[in-house]
Amino acid sequence: AGTTAAALVVHVVRAVPLLVGVVAVAGFTSCGKRPVSYAEARTVVNRRCIECHSERPTNRAFPIAPRGVMLDTPLQMKQYARRIEASVTVERTMPLANMSGMTDEERRVLGRWVETGAKAP
């Protein structure tokens, strides 16, 4: 019985790389979620965040970006990825009073972008 169990373990261990490859080809991460592209995340940020979080905010209530958080460039978005995740998807404190009307789906998009590596060009 011990030999059979050992043989089974060997087969399972050999199959794991194949399974990982199949999952990768299917376009899913190890947590089972489809990666979100920078372009998808950028669309949400442009629609819901940039009016305040920009070098030149267009929202009259914020003549400068709150807390200095600017999201104009891919590098800035990547730099603030964990803060975006915390304030948008976990705490849901941003956008402030949801004044830009961010939807739950847009929150999920930004959360998945961070969870799947916050890739930026």
mmCIF file of C-alpha atoms in Angstrom:
data_model
loop_
_atom_site.group_PDB
_atom_site.id
_atom_site.type_symbol
_atom_site.label_atom_id
_atom_site.label_comp_id
_atom_site.label_asym_id
_atom_site.label_seq_id
_atom_site.Cartn_x
_atom_site.Cartn_y
_atom_site.Cartn_z
ATOM 1 C CA ALA A 1 0.000 0.000 0.000
ATOM 2 C CA GLY A 2 2.911 2.345 0.760
ATOM 3 C CA THR A 3 4.334 1.881 -2.737
ATOM 4 C CA THR A 4 0.981 2.675 -4.358
ATOM 5 C CA ALA A 5 0.622 5.867 -2.330
ATOM 6 C CA ALA A 6 4.156 6.927 -3.233
ATOM 7 C CA ALA A 7 3.469 6.285 -6.927
ATOM 8 C CA LEU A 8 0.283 8.355 -6.713
ATOM 9 C CA VAL A 9 2.193 11.251 -5.142
ATOM 10 C CA VAL A 10 4.761 11.114 -7.937
ATOM 11 C CA HIS A 11 2.005 11.265 -10.588
ATOM 12 C CA VAL A 12 0.282 14.191 -8.862
ATOM 13 C CA VAL A 13 3.557 16.097 -8.481
ATOM 14 C CA ARG A 14 4.329 15.544 -12.172
ATOM 15 C CA ALA A 15 0.846 16.785 -13.174
ATOM 16 C CA VAL A 16 1.045 20.086 -11.250
ATOM 17 C CA PRO A 17 3.243 21.937 -13.788
ATOM 18 C CA LEU A 18 0.875 20.873 -16.567
ATOM 19 C CA LEU A 19 -2.130 22.104 -14.602
ATOM 20 C CA VAL A 20 -0.385 25.414 -13.866
ATOM 21 C CA GLY A 21 0.346 25.804 -17.571
ATOM 22 C CA VAL A 22 -3.280 25.142 -18.513
ATOM 23 C CA VAL A 23 -4.500 27.703 -15.995
ATOM 24 C CA ALA A 24 -1.967 30.265 -17.236
ATOM 25 C CA VAL A 25 -2.999 29.725 -20.861
ATOM 26 C CA ALA A 26 -6.643 30.181 -19.845
ATOM 27 C CA GLY A 27 -5.703 33.647 -18.541
ATOM 28 C CA PHE A 28 -6.346 33.192 -14.851
ATOM 29 C CA THR A 29 -4.104 33.797 -11.854
ATOM 30 C CA SER A 30 -3.444 31.427 -8.986
ATOM 31 C CA CYS A 31 -6.363 32.974 -7.084
ATOM 32 C CA GLY A 32 -8.678 32.102 -9.995
ATOM 33 C CA LYS A 33 -9.372 35.653 -11.110
ATOM 34 C CA ARG A 34 -8.911 37.053 -14.594
ATOM 35 C CA PRO A 35 -6.110 39.634 -14.566
ATOM 36 C CA VAL A 36 -7.262 43.202 -15.159
ATOM 37 C CA SER A 37 -5.244 45.184 -17.664
ATOM 38 C CA TYR A 38 -3.818 48.601 -16.973
ATOM 39 C CA ALA A 39 -6.137 49.978 -19.667
ATOM 40 C CA GLU A 40 -9.213 48.694 -17.789
ATOM 41 C CA ALA A 41 -7.988 50.137 -14.489
ATOM 42 C CA ARG A 42 -6.997 53.408 -16.194
ATOM 43 C CA THR A 43 -10.524 53.769 -17.591
ATOM 44 C CA VAL A 44 -12.004 53.570 -14.081
ATOM 45 C CA VAL A 45 -9.403 55.965 -12.637
ATOM 46 C CA ASN A 46 -10.015 58.458 -15.451
ATOM 47 C CA ARG A 47 -13.773 58.261 -14.949
ATOM 48 C CA ARG A 48 -13.927 58.247 -11.133
ATOM 49 C CA CYS A 49 -10.656 59.417 -9.529
ATOM 50 C CA ILE A 50 -8.672 61.797 -11.678
ATOM 51 C CA GLU A 51 -10.961 64.797 -11.127
ATOM 52 C CA CYS A 52 -9.431 65.062 -7.623
ATOM 53 C CA HIS A 53 -6.289 62.908 -7.762
ATOM 54 C CA SER A 54 -4.384 64.760 -10.453
ATOM 55 C CA GLU A 55 -1.599 67.271 -10.797
ATOM 56 C CA ARG A 56 -4.351 69.626 -11.983
ATOM 57 C CA PRO A 57 -7.647 68.559 -10.356
ATOM 58 C CA THR A 58 -10.814 69.666 -12.143
ATOM 59 C CA ASN A 59 -12.999 69.309 -9.031
ATOM 60 C CA ARG A 60 -13.361 72.777 -7.499
ATOM 61 C CA ALA A 61 -13.397 71.331 -3.976
ATOM 62 C CA PHE A 62 -9.794 70.175 -4.405
ATOM 63 C CA PRO A 63 -7.413 72.758 -5.860
ATOM 64 C CA ILE A 64 -4.593 70.281 -5.088
ATOM 65 C CA ALA A 65 -4.670 66.503 -5.001
ATOM 66 C CA PRO A 66 -5.863 65.211 -1.607
ATOM 67 C CA ARG A 67 -2.936 63.857 0.438
ATOM 68 C CA GLY A 68 -0.728 64.486 -2.585
ATOM 69 C CA VAL A 69 -2.043 61.344 -4.269
ATOM 70 C CA MET A 70 -1.875 61.904 -8.013
ATOM 71 C CA LEU A 71 -2.878 59.208 -10.490
ATOM 72 C CA ASP A 72 -1.976 60.864 -13.787
ATOM 73 C CA THR A 73 0.668 58.348 -14.907
ATOM 74 C CA PRO A 74 1.042 54.554 -14.952
ATOM 75 C CA LEU A 75 3.914 54.845 -12.459
ATOM 76 C CA GLN A 76 1.770 56.852 -10.040
ATOM 77 C CA MET A 77 -1.076 54.341 -10.302
ATOM 78 C CA LYS A 78 1.321 51.488 -9.581
ATOM 79 C CA GLN A 79 2.926 53.436 -6.702
ATOM 80 C CA TYR A 80 -0.477 53.939 -5.053
ATOM 81 C CA ALA A 81 -1.937 50.522 -5.967
ATOM 82 C CA ARG A 82 -2.213 49.254 -2.383
ATOM 83 C CA ARG A 83 -3.775 52.546 -1.239
ATOM 84 C CA ILE A 84 -6.251 52.334 -4.111
ATOM 85 C CA GLU A 85 -7.133 48.807 -3.049
ATOM 86 C CA ALA A 86 -7.568 49.795 0.599
ATOM 87 C CA SER A 87 -9.581 52.964 0.084
ATOM 88 C CA VAL A 88 -11.651 51.876 -2.930
ATOM 89 C CA THR A 89 -12.330 48.171 -2.401
ATOM 90 C CA VAL A 90 -11.839 47.473 1.304
ATOM 91 C CA GLU A 91 -12.782 50.626 3.207
ATOM 92 C CA ARG A 92 -14.883 52.064 0.352
ATOM 93 C CA THR A 93 -13.996 55.600 1.507
ATOM 94 C CA MET A 94 -12.984 56.687 -1.981
ATOM 95 C CA PRO A 95 -14.256 58.396 -3.977
ATOM 96 C CA LEU A 96 -15.146 60.738 -1.123
ATOM 97 C CA ALA A 97 -18.891 60.337 -0.443
ATOM 98 C CA ASN A 98 -18.830 58.515 -3.794
ATOM 99 C CA MET A 99 -19.294 61.891 -5.457
ATOM 100 C CA SER A 100 -18.099 60.555 -8.810
ATOM 101 C CA GLY A 101 -20.561 57.643 -8.701
ATOM 102 C CA MET A 102 -18.154 54.688 -8.711
ATOM 103 C CA THR A 103 -20.022 51.422 -9.213
ATOM 104 C CA ASP A 104 -19.415 48.146 -7.388
ATOM 105 C CA GLU A 105 -18.141 46.654 -10.659
ATOM 106 C CA GLU A 106 -15.609 49.480 -11.038
ATOM 107 C CA ARG A 107 -14.453 48.821 -7.465
ATOM 108 C CA ARG A 108 -13.998 45.141 -8.357
ATOM 109 C CA VAL A 109 -11.994 46.084 -11.470
ATOM 110 C CA LEU A 110 -9.557 48.203 -9.447
ATOM 111 C CA GLY A 111 -9.341 45.540 -6.732
ATOM 112 C CA ARG A 112 -8.565 42.798 -9.268
ATOM 113 C CA TRP A 113 -6.014 45.035 -10.981
ATOM 114 C CA VAL A 114 -4.131 45.292 -7.678
ATOM 115 C CA GLU A 115 -4.670 41.628 -6.690
ATOM 116 C CA THR A 116 -3.345 40.401 -10.021
ATOM 117 C CA GLY A 117 -0.156 42.432 -9.958
ATOM 118 C CA ALA A 118 -1.066 46.066 -10.703
ATOM 119 C CA LYS A 119 0.577 45.801 -14.102
ATOM 120 C CA ALA A 120 1.368 49.101 -15.797
ATOM 121 C CA PRO A 121 3.067 49.906 -19.100
#
